[in-house]
XYZ file of C-alpha atoms in Angstrom:
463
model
C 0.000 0.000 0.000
C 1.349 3.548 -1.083
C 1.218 6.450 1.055
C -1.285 8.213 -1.384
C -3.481 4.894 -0.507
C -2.995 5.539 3.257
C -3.456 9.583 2.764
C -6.911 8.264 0.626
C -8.267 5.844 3.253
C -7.228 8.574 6.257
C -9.481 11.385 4.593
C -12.227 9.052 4.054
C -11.973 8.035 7.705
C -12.329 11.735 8.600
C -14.928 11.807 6.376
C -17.112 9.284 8.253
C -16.190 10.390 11.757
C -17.268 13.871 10.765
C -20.618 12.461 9.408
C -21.023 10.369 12.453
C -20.501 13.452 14.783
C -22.398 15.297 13.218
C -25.784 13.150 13.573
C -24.763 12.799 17.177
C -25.359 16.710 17.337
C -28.351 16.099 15.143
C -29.552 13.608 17.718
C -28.757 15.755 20.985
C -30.478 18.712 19.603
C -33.698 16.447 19.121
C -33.015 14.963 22.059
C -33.233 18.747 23.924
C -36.800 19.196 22.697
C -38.370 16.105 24.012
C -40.930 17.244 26.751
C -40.329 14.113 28.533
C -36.305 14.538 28.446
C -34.505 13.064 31.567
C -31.364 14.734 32.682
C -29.713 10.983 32.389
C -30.756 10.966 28.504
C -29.161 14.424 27.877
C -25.602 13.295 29.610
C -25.594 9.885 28.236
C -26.249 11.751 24.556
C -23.950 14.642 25.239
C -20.648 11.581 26.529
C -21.706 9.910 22.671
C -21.371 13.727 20.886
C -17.874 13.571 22.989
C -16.636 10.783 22.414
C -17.609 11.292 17.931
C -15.645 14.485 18.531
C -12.351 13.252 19.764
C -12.825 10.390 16.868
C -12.720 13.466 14.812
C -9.929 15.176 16.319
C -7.732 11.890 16.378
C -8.569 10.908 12.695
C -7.868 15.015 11.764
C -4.521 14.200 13.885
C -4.030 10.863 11.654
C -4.530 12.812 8.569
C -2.202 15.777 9.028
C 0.532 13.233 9.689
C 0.413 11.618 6.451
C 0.476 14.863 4.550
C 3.103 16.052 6.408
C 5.034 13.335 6.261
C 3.722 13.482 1.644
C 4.841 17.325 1.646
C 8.294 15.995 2.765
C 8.933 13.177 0.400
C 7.819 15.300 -1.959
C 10.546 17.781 -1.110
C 13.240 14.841 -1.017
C 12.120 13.833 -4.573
C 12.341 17.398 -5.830
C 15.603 17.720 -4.275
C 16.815 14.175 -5.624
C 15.909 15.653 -9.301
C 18.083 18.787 -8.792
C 21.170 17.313 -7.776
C 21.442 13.685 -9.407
C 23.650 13.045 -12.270
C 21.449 12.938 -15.414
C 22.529 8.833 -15.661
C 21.532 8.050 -12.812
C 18.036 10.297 -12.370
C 14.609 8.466 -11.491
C 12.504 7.196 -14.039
C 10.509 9.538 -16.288
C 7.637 11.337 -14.381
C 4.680 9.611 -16.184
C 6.675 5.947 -15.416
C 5.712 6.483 -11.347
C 3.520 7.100 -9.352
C 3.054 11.296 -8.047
C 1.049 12.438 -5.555
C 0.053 16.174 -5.447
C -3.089 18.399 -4.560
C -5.932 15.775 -4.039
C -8.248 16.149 -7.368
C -11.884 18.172 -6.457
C -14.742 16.207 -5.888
C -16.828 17.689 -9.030
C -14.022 18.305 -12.131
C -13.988 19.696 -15.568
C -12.248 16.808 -17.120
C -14.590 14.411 -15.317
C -17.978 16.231 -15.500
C -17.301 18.760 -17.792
C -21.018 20.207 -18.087
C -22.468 19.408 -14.432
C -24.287 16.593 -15.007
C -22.749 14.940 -12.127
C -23.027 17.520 -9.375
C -26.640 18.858 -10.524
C -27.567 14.747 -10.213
C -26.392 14.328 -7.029
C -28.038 17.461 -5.888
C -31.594 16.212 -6.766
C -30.683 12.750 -5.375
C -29.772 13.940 -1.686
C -33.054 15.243 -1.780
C -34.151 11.647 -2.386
C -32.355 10.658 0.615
C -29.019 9.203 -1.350
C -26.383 8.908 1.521
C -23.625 8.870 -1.021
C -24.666 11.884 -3.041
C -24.879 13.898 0.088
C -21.319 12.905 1.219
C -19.886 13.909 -2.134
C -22.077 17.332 -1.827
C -20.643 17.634 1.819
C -16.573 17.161 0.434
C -17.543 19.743 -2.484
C -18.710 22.066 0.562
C -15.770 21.536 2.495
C -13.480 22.141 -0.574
C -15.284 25.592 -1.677
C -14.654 26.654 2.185
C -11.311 25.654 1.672
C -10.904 27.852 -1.123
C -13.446 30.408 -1.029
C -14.391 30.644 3.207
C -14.380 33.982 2.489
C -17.209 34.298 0.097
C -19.183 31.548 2.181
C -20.424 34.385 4.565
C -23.847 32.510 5.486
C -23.024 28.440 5.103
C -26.395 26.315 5.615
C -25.549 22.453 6.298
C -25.863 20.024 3.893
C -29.109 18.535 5.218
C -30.895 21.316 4.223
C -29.489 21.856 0.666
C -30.227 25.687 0.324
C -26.473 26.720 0.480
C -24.711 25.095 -1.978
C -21.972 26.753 -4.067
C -22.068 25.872 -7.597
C -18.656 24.213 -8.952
C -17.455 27.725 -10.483
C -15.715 25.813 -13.731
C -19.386 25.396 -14.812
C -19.850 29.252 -14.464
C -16.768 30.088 -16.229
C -16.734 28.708 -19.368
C -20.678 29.124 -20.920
C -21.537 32.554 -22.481
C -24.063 34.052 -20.218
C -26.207 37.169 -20.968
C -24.587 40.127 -20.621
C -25.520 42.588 -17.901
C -25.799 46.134 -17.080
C -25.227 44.897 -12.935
C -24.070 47.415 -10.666
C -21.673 50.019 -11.129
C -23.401 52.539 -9.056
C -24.350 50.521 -6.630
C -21.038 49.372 -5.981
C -19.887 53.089 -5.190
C -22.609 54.132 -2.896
C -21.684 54.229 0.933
C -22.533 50.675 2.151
C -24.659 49.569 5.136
C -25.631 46.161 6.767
C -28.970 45.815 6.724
C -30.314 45.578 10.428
C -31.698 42.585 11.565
C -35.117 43.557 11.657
C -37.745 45.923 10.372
C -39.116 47.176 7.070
C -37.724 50.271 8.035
C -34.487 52.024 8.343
C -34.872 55.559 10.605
C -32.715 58.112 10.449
C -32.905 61.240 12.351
C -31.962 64.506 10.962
C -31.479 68.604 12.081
C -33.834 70.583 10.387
C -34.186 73.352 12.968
C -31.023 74.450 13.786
C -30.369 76.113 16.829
C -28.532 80.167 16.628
C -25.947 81.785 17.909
C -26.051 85.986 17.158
C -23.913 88.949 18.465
C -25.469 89.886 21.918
C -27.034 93.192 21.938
C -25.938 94.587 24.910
C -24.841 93.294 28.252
C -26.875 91.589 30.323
C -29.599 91.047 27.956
C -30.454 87.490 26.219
C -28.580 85.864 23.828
C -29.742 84.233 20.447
C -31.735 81.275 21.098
C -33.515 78.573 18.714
C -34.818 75.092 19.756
C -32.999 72.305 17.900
C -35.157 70.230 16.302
C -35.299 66.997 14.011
C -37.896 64.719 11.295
C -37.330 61.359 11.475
C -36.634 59.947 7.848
C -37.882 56.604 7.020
C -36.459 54.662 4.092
C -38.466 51.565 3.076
C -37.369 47.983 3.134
C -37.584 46.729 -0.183
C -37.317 43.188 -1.447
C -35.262 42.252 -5.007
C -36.352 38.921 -6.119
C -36.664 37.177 -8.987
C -38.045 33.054 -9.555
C -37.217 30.400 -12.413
C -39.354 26.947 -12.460
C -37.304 24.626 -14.431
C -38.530 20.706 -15.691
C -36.918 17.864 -13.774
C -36.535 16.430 -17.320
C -33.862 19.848 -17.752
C -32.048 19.081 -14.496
C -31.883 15.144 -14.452
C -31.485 15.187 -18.510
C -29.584 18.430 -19.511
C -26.172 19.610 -18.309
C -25.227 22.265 -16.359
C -28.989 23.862 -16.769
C -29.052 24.860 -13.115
C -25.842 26.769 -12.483
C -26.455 28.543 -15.474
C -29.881 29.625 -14.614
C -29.019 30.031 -11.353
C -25.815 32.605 -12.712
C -28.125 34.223 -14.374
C -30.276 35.208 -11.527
C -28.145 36.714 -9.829
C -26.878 38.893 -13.037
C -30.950 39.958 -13.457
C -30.321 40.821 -8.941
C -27.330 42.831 -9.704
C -29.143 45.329 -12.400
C -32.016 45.341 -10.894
C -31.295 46.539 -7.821
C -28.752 48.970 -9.470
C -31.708 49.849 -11.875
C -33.786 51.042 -8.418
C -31.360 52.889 -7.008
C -30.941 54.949 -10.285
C -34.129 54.884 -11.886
C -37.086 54.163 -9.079
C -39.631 56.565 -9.032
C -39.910 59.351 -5.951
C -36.594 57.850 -4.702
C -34.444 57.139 -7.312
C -31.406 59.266 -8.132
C -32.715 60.854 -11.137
C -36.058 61.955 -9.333
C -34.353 63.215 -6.341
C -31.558 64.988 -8.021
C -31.899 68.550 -8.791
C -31.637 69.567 -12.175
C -28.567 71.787 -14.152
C -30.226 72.055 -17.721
C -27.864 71.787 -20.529
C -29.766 72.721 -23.502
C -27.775 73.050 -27.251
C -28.583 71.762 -30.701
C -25.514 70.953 -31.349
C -23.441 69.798 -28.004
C -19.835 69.399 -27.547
C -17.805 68.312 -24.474
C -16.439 71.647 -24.263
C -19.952 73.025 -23.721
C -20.945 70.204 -21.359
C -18.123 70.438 -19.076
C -18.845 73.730 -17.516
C -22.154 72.054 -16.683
C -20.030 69.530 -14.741
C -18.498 72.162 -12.483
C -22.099 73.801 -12.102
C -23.376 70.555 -10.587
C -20.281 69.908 -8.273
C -20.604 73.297 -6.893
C -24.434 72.757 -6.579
C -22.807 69.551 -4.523
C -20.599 71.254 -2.013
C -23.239 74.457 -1.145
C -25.660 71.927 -0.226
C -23.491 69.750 2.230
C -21.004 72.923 3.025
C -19.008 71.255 6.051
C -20.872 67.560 6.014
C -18.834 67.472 2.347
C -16.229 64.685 2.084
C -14.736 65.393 -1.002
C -15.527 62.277 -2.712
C -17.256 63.084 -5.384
C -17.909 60.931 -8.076
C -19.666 61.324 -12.192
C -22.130 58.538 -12.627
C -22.989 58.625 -16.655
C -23.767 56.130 -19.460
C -21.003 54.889 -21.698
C -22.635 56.511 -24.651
C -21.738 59.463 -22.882
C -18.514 58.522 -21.357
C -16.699 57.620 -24.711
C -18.582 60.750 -27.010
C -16.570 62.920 -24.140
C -13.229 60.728 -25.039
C -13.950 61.163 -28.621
C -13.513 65.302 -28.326
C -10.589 67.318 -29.361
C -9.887 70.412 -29.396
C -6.886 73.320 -29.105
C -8.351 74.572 -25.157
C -7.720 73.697 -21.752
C -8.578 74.897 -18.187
C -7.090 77.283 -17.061
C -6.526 75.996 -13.258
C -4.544 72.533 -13.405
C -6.099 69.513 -10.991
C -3.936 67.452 -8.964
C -3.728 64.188 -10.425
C -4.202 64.737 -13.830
C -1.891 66.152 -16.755
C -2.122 69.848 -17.782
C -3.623 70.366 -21.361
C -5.928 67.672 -20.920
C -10.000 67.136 -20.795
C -9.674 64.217 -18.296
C -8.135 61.012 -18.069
C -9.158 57.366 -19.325
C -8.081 54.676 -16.665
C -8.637 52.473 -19.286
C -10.789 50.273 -16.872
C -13.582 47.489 -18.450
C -16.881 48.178 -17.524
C -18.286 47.029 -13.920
C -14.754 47.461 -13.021
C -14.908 50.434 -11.001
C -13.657 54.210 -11.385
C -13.025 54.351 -15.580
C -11.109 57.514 -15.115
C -11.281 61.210 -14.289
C -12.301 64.657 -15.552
C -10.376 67.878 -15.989
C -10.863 68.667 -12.562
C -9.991 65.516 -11.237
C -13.753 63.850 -10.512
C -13.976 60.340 -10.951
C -16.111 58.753 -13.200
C -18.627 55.989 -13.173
C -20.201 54.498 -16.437
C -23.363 52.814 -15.786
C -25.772 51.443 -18.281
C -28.348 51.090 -16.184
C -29.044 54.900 -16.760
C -32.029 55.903 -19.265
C -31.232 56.370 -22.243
C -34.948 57.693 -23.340
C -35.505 60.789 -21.469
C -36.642 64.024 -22.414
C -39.090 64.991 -25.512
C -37.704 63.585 -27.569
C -37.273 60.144 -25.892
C -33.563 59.988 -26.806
C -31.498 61.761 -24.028
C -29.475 60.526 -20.992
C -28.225 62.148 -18.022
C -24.867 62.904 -15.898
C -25.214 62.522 -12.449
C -22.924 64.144 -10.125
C -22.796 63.632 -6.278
C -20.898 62.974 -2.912
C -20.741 58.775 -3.109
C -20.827 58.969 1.177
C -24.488 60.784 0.682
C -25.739 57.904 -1.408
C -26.392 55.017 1.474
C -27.178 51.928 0.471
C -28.305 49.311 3.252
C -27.933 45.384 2.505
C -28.420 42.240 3.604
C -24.592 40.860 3.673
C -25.376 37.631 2.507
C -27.363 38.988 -0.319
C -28.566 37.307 -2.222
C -29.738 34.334 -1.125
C -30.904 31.048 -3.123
C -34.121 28.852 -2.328
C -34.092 25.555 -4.216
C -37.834 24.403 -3.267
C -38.827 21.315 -5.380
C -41.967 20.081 -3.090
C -43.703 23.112 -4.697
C -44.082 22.287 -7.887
C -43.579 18.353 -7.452
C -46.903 17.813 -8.753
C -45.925 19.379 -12.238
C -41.961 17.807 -11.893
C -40.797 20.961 -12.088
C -38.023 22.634 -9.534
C -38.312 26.115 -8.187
C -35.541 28.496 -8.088
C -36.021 32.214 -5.992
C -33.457 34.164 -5.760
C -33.956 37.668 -3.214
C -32.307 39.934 -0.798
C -33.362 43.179 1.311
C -32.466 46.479 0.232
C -33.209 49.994 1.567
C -31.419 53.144 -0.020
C -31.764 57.279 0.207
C -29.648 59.546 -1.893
C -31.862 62.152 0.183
C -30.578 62.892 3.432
C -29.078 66.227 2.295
C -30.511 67.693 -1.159
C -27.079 67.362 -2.485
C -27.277 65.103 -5.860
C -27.223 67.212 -9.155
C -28.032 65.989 -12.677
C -27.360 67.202 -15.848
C -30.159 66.735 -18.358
C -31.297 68.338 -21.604
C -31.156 68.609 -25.254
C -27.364 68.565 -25.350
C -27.400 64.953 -23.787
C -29.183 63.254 -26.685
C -28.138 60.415 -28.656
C -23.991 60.991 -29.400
C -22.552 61.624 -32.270
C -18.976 60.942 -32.649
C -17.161 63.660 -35.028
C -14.061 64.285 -32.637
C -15.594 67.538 -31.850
């Protein structure tokens, strides 16, 4: 027997000992809500949950020693290949045996198009032990990898937390997305734990302070007071029913659907924050009109420094400074295409003299794309209109302070049901995607927009 058989039989004894723990927990926890529960029941239960846990720890124990003792001759071999003679080397590496990173449990060369992994998903419903354990390795391998993204990690009895194998994410051609540029710049919040609310409180009597008049007589007074602000919970969802037939028959049908969900979450939530009527930015955002026939860049940067000052009187000292340009890419690229023999006349820090702005060069989604002549970043978002104004062909620049536009989310947004009792009846599988949102660009009037005639469709003559 090789070590790599030994290293092979010690995981798989891990394997079982965590399984077997595991329903001792299960057991306990049922155990603890039996009304007729004795007090010698609970401690006999709780000595079997201790005694599966140190057969865990000692099998973990077992386990680490064989790797450790791989990783090292695995350094002797390496080392053996560096210094022997060439005559006298080892055999050629596909004439023995290797043992590296063990292989992942679902694999492109093996299952190249899911079928496997979306199988044994529907089977562990049906109670198959061994499609559950191999869905309870692939867990413990993506937590391996990716703990980090793995923020809200539901056990594998329940089956409403799986990650999907991301090589059968990576290599179809899903439909492309607007998702969330904007939202990805606004001034992030968790969402609290409760409530369809969010309340903030702001000043909107201020109190005063005045010269006093003459000694001894009273000073300026003014009771402070506030209005409590309420910003709506709101719920971004968004459901697929697919065919058993697709799922048991088809490959890699549910990861893409399931991709694509979450794509449609992205841009629509982006979508609200931009678009939404009462709230969104554009219907919140207070108008600079730029009206021309025949528009330039030239003519539509003033506007730009018209809305940032609009910006700074409205927050005065509650201003941070980090202002951003939220436009289309329409927009963004007819400003890139102008020339011309002008230039400020006050140089920005961070960006070359003699210049309208600068292109970062960045693909879109990917954050700030570059910068304007006075140094603003910019944000290109697609999710803006593009079918404003009379004549249903105009978009519009927005222009604010990205720590005035709060967005509030659940952090394990979003979240995936996989519910197939619902429709068994039909033999179809429901998928829901959702998550909780609440957002205000409102709690100063600071946003500015630039809309008008001289923001309709681009044309791109370089001038």
């Amino acid at each position: 027997m090789t070590l790599a058989d030994l290293i092979a039989q010690a995981r798989t004894a891990l394997e079982t000992a965590i399984t077997t723990r595991q329903q001792e927990q299960d057991a306990l926890v049922a155990l603890r809500s039996d009304p007729n529960l004795t007090e010698d029941a609970v401690t006999a239960r709780v000595a079997t949950r201790d005694a599966a846990d140190t057969e865990v720890t000692r099998r973990q124990s077992a386990l680490d020693e064989l790797l450790a003792e791989q990783a090292r001759e695995d350094e002797i071999a390496a080392l053996s290949a560096r210094v022997a003679p060439a005559a006298t080397r080892a055999p050629a590496y596909d004439q023995v045996a290797r043992v590296g990173a063990e292989e992942r449990t679902y694999r492109p060369d093996q299952d190249r198009r899911g079928g496997q992994f979306e199988t044994d998903v529907a089977a562990a419903f049906l109670g198959d032990y061994e499609a559950r354990d191999r869905l309870a390795r692939h867990m413990a391998e993506e937590r391996t990898e990716r703990g980090d993204q793995l923020v809200r990690a539901a056990g594998t009895g329940a089956f409403s937390g799986l990650v999907v194998p991301q090589y059968l994410t990576d290599l179809y051609a899903p439909a492309a997305s607007t998702k969330r540029p904007f939202a990805d710049v606004c001034r992030p919040h968790d969402m609290p734990a409760q409530g369809m609310t969010v309340n903030l409180s702001r000043v909107t009597t201020t109190t005063s302070v005045d010269t006093q008049t003459t000694e001894n007589t009273a000073v300026a007074e003014q009771d402070i007071d506030d209005t409590l602000m309420s910003i709506n919970v709101q719920t971004n969802a968004g459901q697929q029913t697919l065919s058993r037939q697709a799922i048991e028959r088809g490959a890699g049908i549910e990861p893409v659907v399931l991709d694509d969900l979450f794509r449609r979450y992205a841009s629509s939530l982006d979508t609200k924050l931009l678009n939404q009527a009462t709230n969104g930015l554009t219907n919140v955002a207070t108008a600079v009109a730029y009206t021309d026939a025949t528009p330039t860049a030239t003519e539509l940067y003033p506007k730009v420094l018209e809305g940032l000052s609009g910006v700074e009187a409205a927050l005065l000292d509650q201003s941070s400074g980090d202002n951003v340009a939220v436009m289309h890419s329409r927009r963004w690229y007819w400003m890139q295409n102008a020339m011309g023999s002008t230039w400020p006349l006050i140089t920005q820090p961070g960006v070359v003299a003699q210049t309208l702005g600068t292109n970062y060069a960045e693909v879109y989604g990917r954050g700030v794309r570059g910068v304007l002549p006075n140094g603003t970043p910019v944000i290109v978002d697609n999710n803006i209109a593009t079918n404003l104004g009379a004549g249903t062909n105009e978009d519009e620049i927005y222009l604010v302070d990205r720590n005035e536009c709060h967005l509030w989310e659940d952090p394990d947004a979003p979240m995936y049901i996989r519910a197939e009792q619902t429709k068994a009846a039909s033999l179809g599988v429901l998928m829901v995607v959702y998550g909780y949102f609440a957002y205000t660009h409102a709690r100063y009037p600071q946003a500015r927009k630039i809309a008008g005639t001289g923001l309709v469709t681009p044309t791109f003559t370089g001038a």
